[in-house]
Amino acid sequence: MLSINLSNKVAVVTGVSSGIGAGVAQVLSQAGCHVAGCALSPENDEGALAFVKSVEANGQQAYYQYTDVTMPDQITSFIEQVVKVFGRIDIVISNAGANVFKGAEKCTDEEWLQNINLNLTSHWHLGRVCKPWLEKSEKGVFEVMASNHAYASIPGCFPYNVTKTALTGLVRALAIEWGPSVRVVGIAPGFIETPGNDKWFASFADSNAERQRTIALHPAGKLGSTKEIGGWCAFLASDFAAFATGTTYLIDGGRSALLQDE
Ligand code: NAI
């Protein structure tokens, strides 16, 4: 039987205490990885504990450290600890991020900079610190979580959409400089079932009607799951994807294929 086998590999995943990062960590551990995760949650927080439990439930070793990825010294300290614990890094999923939806009219310089720091610069900083370890791995993979907003967006999603677009450039730029020893790929998820999107639906008077309206915009007939994004991360980290680098993969349930003119 064909399966994705990442046994004995060590994966670093940022933003594991919630949403997509939690799903990615779970799937990577199912594929055989030990997983080191970080997020803004304290070590004893529900999300951090759930991450450790989900990795260990798959028989793999977990390590968690509170880390603000916008602080370069905290990234360095996290990766130093990861190497102390596991001795190697093979896969990095640079996922931590947040919606910064301000609109171009209202966005302040401070908000612009916060967004650039979190949704663009932090990915480069993480990659930079991990690169020597990914090179040592010989099959190192650096995966960056972009968004469907990198390609088409909605008024009001500025400046988030600007940084997600820039991440596709980061992926190309790093891939051509870090290859062949390190592959660099982007993943651009569309609408994924996450706590943040649940809150979004809950903000409507008829949340179920809004959910059904949103689902109808997707030819796949559903929203995405965090595990499906985890599946892509696992596949792109595997030997099956050895020819994939310098590209960002749009996984949006077909939403961008459908002209929204009704
Ligand atoms: P979430 O809000 O559920 O989880 C975000 C995670 O990142 C949390 O663990 C949080 O602690 C961590 N985080 C946030 N700021 C951080 C910082 N400064 N340092 C360290 N960790 C930090 O978010 P979600 O929805 O799972 O999003 C994850 C990534 O996926 C983001 O980059 C987001 O832009 C992207 N994405 C999400 C989509 C969705 O539909 N949920 C669609 C497209 C992209």
PDB file of N, CA and C in Angstrom, residues 3-66:
ATOM      1  N   SER A   3       1.912   4.859   0.967  1.00  0.00           N
ATOM      2  CA  SER A   3       1.571   5.796   2.041  1.00  0.00           C
ATOM      3  C   SER A   3       2.704   6.804   2.207  1.00  0.00           C
ATOM      4  N   ILE A   4       2.389   7.924   2.843  1.00  0.00           N
ATOM      5  CA  ILE A   4       3.411   8.947   3.100  1.00  0.00           C
ATOM      6  C   ILE A   4       4.149   8.546   4.365  1.00  0.00           C
ATOM      7  N   ASN A   5       5.447   8.287   4.208  1.00  0.00           N
ATOM      8  CA  ASN A   5       6.236   7.822   5.354  1.00  0.00           C
ATOM      9  C   ASN A   5       7.294   8.859   5.713  1.00  0.00           C
ATOM     10  N   LEU A   6       7.064   9.534   6.838  1.00  0.00           N
ATOM     11  CA  LEU A   6       8.036  10.541   7.299  1.00  0.00           C
ATOM     12  C   LEU A   6       8.676  10.067   8.610  1.00  0.00           C
ATOM     13  N   SER A   7       8.794   8.748   8.755  1.00  0.00           N
ATOM     14  CA  SER A   7       9.324   8.168  10.000  1.00  0.00           C
ATOM     15  C   SER A   7      10.686   8.733  10.339  1.00  0.00           C
ATOM     16  N   ASN A   8      10.882   8.989  11.621  1.00  0.00           N
ATOM     17  CA  ASN A   8      12.162   9.458  12.177  1.00  0.00           C
ATOM     18  C   ASN A   8      12.539  10.870  11.751  1.00  0.00           C
ATOM     19  N   LYS A   9      11.644  11.545  11.049  1.00  0.00           N
ATOM     20  CA  LYS A   9      11.941  12.946  10.701  1.00  0.00           C
ATOM     21  C   LYS A   9      11.465  13.850  11.834  1.00  0.00           C
ATOM     22  N   VAL A  10      12.113  15.001  11.932  1.00  0.00           N
ATOM     23  CA  VAL A  10      11.720  15.991  12.931  1.00  0.00           C
ATOM     24  C   VAL A  10      11.132  17.195  12.212  1.00  0.00           C
ATOM     25  N   ALA A  11       9.894  17.522  12.601  1.00  0.00           N
ATOM     26  CA  ALA A  11       9.220  18.674  11.983  1.00  0.00           C
ATOM     27  C   ALA A  11       9.044  19.790  13.004  1.00  0.00           C
ATOM     28  N   VAL A  12       9.263  21.010  12.545  1.00  0.00           N
ATOM     29  CA  VAL A  12       8.960  22.203  13.343  1.00  0.00           C
ATOM     30  C   VAL A  12       7.692  22.810  12.751  1.00  0.00           C
ATOM     31  N   VAL A  13       6.710  23.089  13.604  1.00  0.00           N
ATOM     32  CA  VAL A  13       5.474  23.723  13.139  1.00  0.00           C
ATOM     33  C   VAL A  13       5.193  24.930  14.036  1.00  0.00           C
ATOM     34  N   THR A  14       4.973  26.087  13.450  1.00  0.00           N
ATOM     35  CA  THR A  14       4.632  27.265  14.264  1.00  0.00           C
ATOM     36  C   THR A  14       3.114  27.450  14.286  1.00  0.00           C
ATOM     37  N   GLY A  15       2.629  27.987  15.398  1.00  0.00           N
ATOM     38  CA  GLY A  15       1.186  28.218  15.526  1.00  0.00           C
ATOM     39  C   GLY A  15       0.402  26.948  15.749  1.00  0.00           C
ATOM     40  N   VAL A  16       0.912  26.081  16.650  1.00  0.00           N
ATOM     41  CA  VAL A  16       0.294  24.749  16.826  1.00  0.00           C
ATOM     42  C   VAL A  16      -0.846  24.724  17.847  1.00  0.00           C
ATOM     43  N   SER A  17      -1.085  25.862  18.527  1.00  0.00           N
ATOM     44  CA  SER A  17      -2.063  25.799  19.617  1.00  0.00           C
ATOM     45  C   SER A  17      -3.498  25.963  19.132  1.00  0.00           C
ATOM     46  N   SER A  18      -3.687  26.112  17.827  1.00  0.00           N
ATOM     47  CA  SER A  18      -5.035  26.354  17.310  1.00  0.00           C
ATOM     48  C   SER A  18      -5.072  26.075  15.807  1.00  0.00           C
ATOM     49  N   GLY A  19      -6.269  25.866  15.292  1.00  0.00           N
ATOM     50  CA  GLY A  19      -6.520  25.881  13.851  1.00  0.00           C
ATOM     51  C   GLY A  19      -5.617  25.003  12.990  1.00  0.00           C
ATOM     52  N   ILE A  20      -5.134  25.594  11.911  1.00  0.00           N
ATOM     53  CA  ILE A  20      -4.390  24.848  10.896  1.00  0.00           C
ATOM     54  C   ILE A  20      -3.124  24.216  11.486  1.00  0.00           C
ATOM     55  N   GLY A  21      -2.383  24.961  12.294  1.00  0.00           N
ATOM     56  CA  GLY A  21      -1.127  24.441  12.866  1.00  0.00           C
ATOM     57  C   GLY A  21      -1.371  23.184  13.690  1.00  0.00           C
ATOM     58  N   ALA A  22      -2.475  23.171  14.446  1.00  0.00           N
ATOM     59  CA  ALA A  22      -2.804  21.993  15.265  1.00  0.00           C
ATOM     60  C   ALA A  22      -3.074  20.790  14.356  1.00  0.00           C
ATOM     61  N   GLY A  23      -3.827  21.029  13.263  1.00  0.00           N
ATOM     62  CA  GLY A  23      -4.133  19.939  12.325  1.00  0.00           C
ATOM     63  C   GLY A  23      -2.890  19.437  11.616  1.00  0.00           C
ATOM     64  N   VAL A  24      -2.012  20.351  11.251  1.00  0.00           N
ATOM     65  CA  VAL A  24      -0.776  19.981  10.552  1.00  0.00           C
ATOM     66  C   VAL A  24       0.092  19.108  11.463  1.00  0.00           C
ATOM     67  N   ALA A  25       0.240  19.530  12.721  1.00  0.00           N
ATOM     68  CA  ALA A  25       1.068  18.767  13.669  1.00  0.00           C
ATOM     69  C   ALA A  25       0.514  17.347  13.830  1.00  0.00           C
ATOM     70  N   GLN A  26      -0.793  17.259  13.901  1.00  0.00           N
ATOM     71  CA  GLN A  26      -1.426  15.949  14.074  1.00  0.00           C
ATOM     72  C   GLN A  26      -1.135  15.034  12.875  1.00  0.00           C
ATOM     73  N   VAL A  27      -1.307  15.561  11.673  1.00  0.00           N
ATOM     74  CA  VAL A  27      -1.109  14.730  10.475  1.00  0.00           C
ATOM     75  C   VAL A  27       0.371  14.357  10.316  1.00  0.00           C
ATOM     76  N   LEU A  28       1.268  15.318  10.566  1.00  0.00           N
ATOM     77  CA  LEU A  28       2.706  15.003  10.432  1.00  0.00           C
ATOM     78  C   LEU A  28       3.104  13.904  11.414  1.00  0.00           C
ATOM     79  N   SER A  29       2.551  13.945  12.620  1.00  0.00           N
ATOM     80  CA  SER A  29       2.887  12.879  13.586  1.00  0.00           C
ATOM     81  C   SER A  29       2.282  11.542  13.142  1.00  0.00           C
ATOM     82  N   GLN A  30       1.118  11.599  12.510  1.00  0.00           N
ATOM     83  CA  GLN A  30       0.530  10.357  11.951  1.00  0.00           C
ATOM     84  C   GLN A  30       1.428   9.768  10.880  1.00  0.00           C
ATOM     85  N   ALA A  31       2.122  10.653  10.154  1.00  0.00           N
ATOM     86  CA  ALA A  31       3.014  10.197   9.075  1.00  0.00           C
ATOM     87  C   ALA A  31       4.376   9.768   9.620  1.00  0.00           C
ATOM     88  N   GLY A  32       4.568   9.903  10.946  1.00  0.00           N
ATOM     89  CA  GLY A  32       5.794   9.371  11.553  1.00  0.00           C
ATOM     90  C   GLY A  32       6.777  10.394  12.089  1.00  0.00           C
ATOM     91  N   CYS A  33       6.423  11.678  12.016  1.00  0.00           N
ATOM     92  CA  CYS A  33       7.354  12.731  12.477  1.00  0.00           C
ATOM     93  C   CYS A  33       7.273  12.951  13.979  1.00  0.00           C
ATOM     94  N   HIS A  34       8.398  13.262  14.581  1.00  0.00           N
ATOM     95  CA  HIS A  34       8.400  13.929  15.876  1.00  0.00           C
ATOM     96  C   HIS A  34       8.111  15.394  15.561  1.00  0.00           C
ATOM     97  N   VAL A  35       7.380  16.075  16.450  1.00  0.00           N
ATOM     98  CA  VAL A  35       6.993  17.448  16.119  1.00  0.00           C
ATOM     99  C   VAL A  35       7.340  18.422  17.243  1.00  0.00           C
ATOM    100  N   ALA A  36       8.060  19.479  16.879  1.00  0.00           N
ATOM    101  CA  ALA A  36       8.323  20.586  17.792  1.00  0.00           C
ATOM    102  C   ALA A  36       7.419  21.735  17.383  1.00  0.00           C
ATOM    103  N   GLY A  37       6.637  22.224  18.340  1.00  0.00           N
ATOM    104  CA  GLY A  37       5.692  23.287  18.012  1.00  0.00           C
ATOM    105  C   GLY A  37       5.875  24.502  18.883  1.00  0.00           C
ATOM    106  N   CYS A  38       5.433  25.632  18.373  1.00  0.00           N
ATOM    107  CA  CYS A  38       5.426  26.848  19.187  1.00  0.00           C
ATOM    108  C   CYS A  38       4.164  27.626  18.851  1.00  0.00           C
ATOM    109  N   ALA A  39       3.840  28.553  19.725  1.00  0.00           N
ATOM    110  CA  ALA A  39       2.699  29.449  19.519  1.00  0.00           C
ATOM    111  C   ALA A  39       2.753  30.519  20.592  1.00  0.00           C
ATOM    112  N   LEU A  40       1.727  31.374  20.599  1.00  0.00           N
ATOM    113  CA  LEU A  40       1.676  32.433  21.610  1.00  0.00           C
ATOM    114  C   LEU A  40       1.070  31.933  22.915  1.00  0.00           C
ATOM    115  N   SER A  41       0.584  30.692  22.938  1.00  0.00           N
ATOM    116  CA  SER A  41      -0.033  30.156  24.156  1.00  0.00           C
ATOM    117  C   SER A  41       1.027  29.718  25.161  1.00  0.00           C
ATOM    118  N   PRO A  42       0.799  29.996  26.462  1.00  0.00           N
ATOM    119  CA  PRO A  42       1.710  29.481  27.489  1.00  0.00           C
ATOM    120  C   PRO A  42       1.740  27.947  27.467  1.00  0.00           C
ATOM    121  N   GLU A  43       2.815  27.379  28.002  1.00  0.00           N
ATOM    122  CA  GLU A  43       3.025  25.921  27.955  1.00  0.00           C
ATOM    123  C   GLU A  43       1.866  25.124  28.567  1.00  0.00           C
ATOM    124  N   ASN A  44       1.209  25.701  29.593  1.00  0.00           N
ATOM    125  CA  ASN A  44       0.135  24.956  30.269  1.00  0.00           C
ATOM    126  C   ASN A  44      -1.244  25.318  29.723  1.00  0.00           C
ATOM    127  N   ASP A  45      -1.287  26.045  28.628  1.00  0.00           N
ATOM    128  CA  ASP A  45      -2.553  26.431  28.012  1.00  0.00           C
ATOM    129  C   ASP A  45      -3.187  25.224  27.305  1.00  0.00           C
ATOM    130  N   GLU A  46      -4.505  25.270  27.211  1.00  0.00           N
ATOM    131  CA  GLU A  46      -5.270  24.166  26.604  1.00  0.00           C
ATOM    132  C   GLU A  46      -4.754  23.795  25.203  1.00  0.00           C
ATOM    133  N   GLY A  47      -4.512  24.810  24.371  1.00  0.00           N
ATOM    134  CA  GLY A  47      -4.080  24.563  22.991  1.00  0.00           C
ATOM    135  C   GLY A  47      -2.707  23.916  22.931  1.00  0.00           C
ATOM    136  N   ALA A  48      -1.790  24.380  23.808  1.00  0.00           N
ATOM    137  CA  ALA A  48      -0.430  23.817  23.826  1.00  0.00           C
ATOM    138  C   ALA A  48      -0.475  22.374  24.313  1.00  0.00           C
ATOM    139  N   LEU A  49      -1.277  22.135  25.349  1.00  0.00           N
ATOM    140  CA  LEU A  49      -1.379  20.767  25.885  1.00  0.00           C
ATOM    141  C   LEU A  49      -2.029  19.827  24.867  1.00  0.00           C
ATOM    142  N   ALA A  50      -3.028  20.351  24.144  1.00  0.00           N
ATOM    143  CA  ALA A  50      -3.706  19.531  23.122  1.00  0.00           C
ATOM    144  C   ALA A  50      -2.733  19.144  22.015  1.00  0.00           C
ATOM    145  N   PHE A  51      -1.843  20.074  21.660  1.00  0.00           N
ATOM    146  CA  PHE A  51      -0.822  19.778  20.633  1.00  0.00           C
ATOM    147  C   PHE A  51       0.048  18.608  21.080  1.00  0.00           C
ATOM    148  N   VAL A  52       0.573  18.705  22.318  1.00  0.00           N
ATOM    149  CA  VAL A  52       1.475  17.654  22.826  1.00  0.00           C
ATOM    150  C   VAL A  52       0.738  16.309  22.852  1.00  0.00           C
ATOM    151  N   LYS A  53      -0.498  16.350  23.336  1.00  0.00           N
ATOM    152  CA  LYS A  53      -1.289  15.111  23.453  1.00  0.00           C
ATOM    153  C   LYS A  53      -1.527  14.476  22.075  1.00  0.00           C
ATOM    154  N   SER A  54      -1.831  15.319  21.082  1.00  0.00           N
ATOM    155  CA  SER A  54      -2.168  14.762  19.757  1.00  0.00           C
ATOM    156  C   SER A  54      -0.951  14.119  19.095  1.00  0.00           C
ATOM    157  N   VAL A  55       0.221  14.692  19.315  1.00  0.00           N
ATOM    158  CA  VAL A  55       1.447  14.112  18.731  1.00  0.00           C
ATOM    159  C   VAL A  55       1.799  12.816  19.462  1.00  0.00           C
ATOM    160  N   GLU A  56       1.721  12.857  20.779  1.00  0.00           N
ATOM    161  CA  GLU A  56       2.066  11.657  21.570  1.00  0.00           C
ATOM    162  C   GLU A  56       1.076  10.519  21.316  1.00  0.00           C
ATOM    163  N   ALA A  57      -0.180  10.894  21.044  1.00  0.00           N
ATOM    164  CA  ALA A  57      -1.192   9.855  20.763  1.00  0.00           C
ATOM    165  C   ALA A  57      -0.820   9.070  19.506  1.00  0.00           C
ATOM    166  N   ASN A  58      -0.024   9.661  18.642  1.00  0.00           N
ATOM    167  CA  ASN A  58       0.429   8.956  17.434  1.00  0.00           C
ATOM    168  C   ASN A  58       1.780   8.283  17.649  1.00  0.00           C
ATOM    169  N   GLY A  59       2.205   8.211  18.907  1.00  0.00           N
ATOM    170  CA  GLY A  59       3.442   7.490  19.236  1.00  0.00           C
ATOM    171  C   GLY A  59       4.701   8.278  18.946  1.00  0.00           C
ATOM    172  N   GLN A  60       4.572   9.592  18.747  1.00  0.00           N
ATOM    173  CA  GLN A  60       5.744  10.408  18.420  1.00  0.00           C
ATOM    174  C   GLN A  60       6.067  11.352  19.577  1.00  0.00           C
ATOM    175  N   GLN A  61       7.274  11.906  19.539  1.00  0.00           N
ATOM    176  CA  GLN A  61       7.714  12.808  20.587  1.00  0.00           C
ATOM    177  C   GLN A  61       7.314  14.251  20.236  1.00  0.00           C
ATOM    178  N   ALA A  62       6.811  14.962  21.252  1.00  0.00           N
ATOM    179  CA  ALA A  62       6.426  16.363  21.040  1.00  0.00           C
ATOM    180  C   ALA A  62       7.265  17.280  21.915  1.00  0.00           C
ATOM    181  N   TYR A  63       7.534  18.469  21.402  1.00  0.00           N
ATOM    182  CA  TYR A  63       8.179  19.502  22.220  1.00  0.00           C
ATOM    183  C   TYR A  63       7.437  20.802  21.944  1.00  0.00           C
ATOM    184  N   TYR A  64       7.101  21.532  23.011  1.00  0.00           N
ATOM    185  CA  TYR A  64       6.388  22.799  22.823  1.00  0.00           C
ATOM    186  C   TYR A  64       7.119  23.924  23.546  1.00  0.00           C
ATOM    187  N   GLN A  65       7.162  25.084  22.938  1.00  0.00           N
ATOM    188  CA  GLN A  65       7.760  26.255  23.597  1.00  0.00           C
ATOM    189  C   GLN A  65       6.982  27.512  23.208  1.00  0.00           C
ATOM    190  N   TYR A  66       6.607  28.298  24.223  1.00  0.00           N
ATOM    191  CA  TYR A  66       5.990  29.606  23.944  1.00  0.00           C
ATOM    192  C   TYR A  66       6.991  30.425  23.124  1.00  0.00           C
TER     193      TYR A  66
END
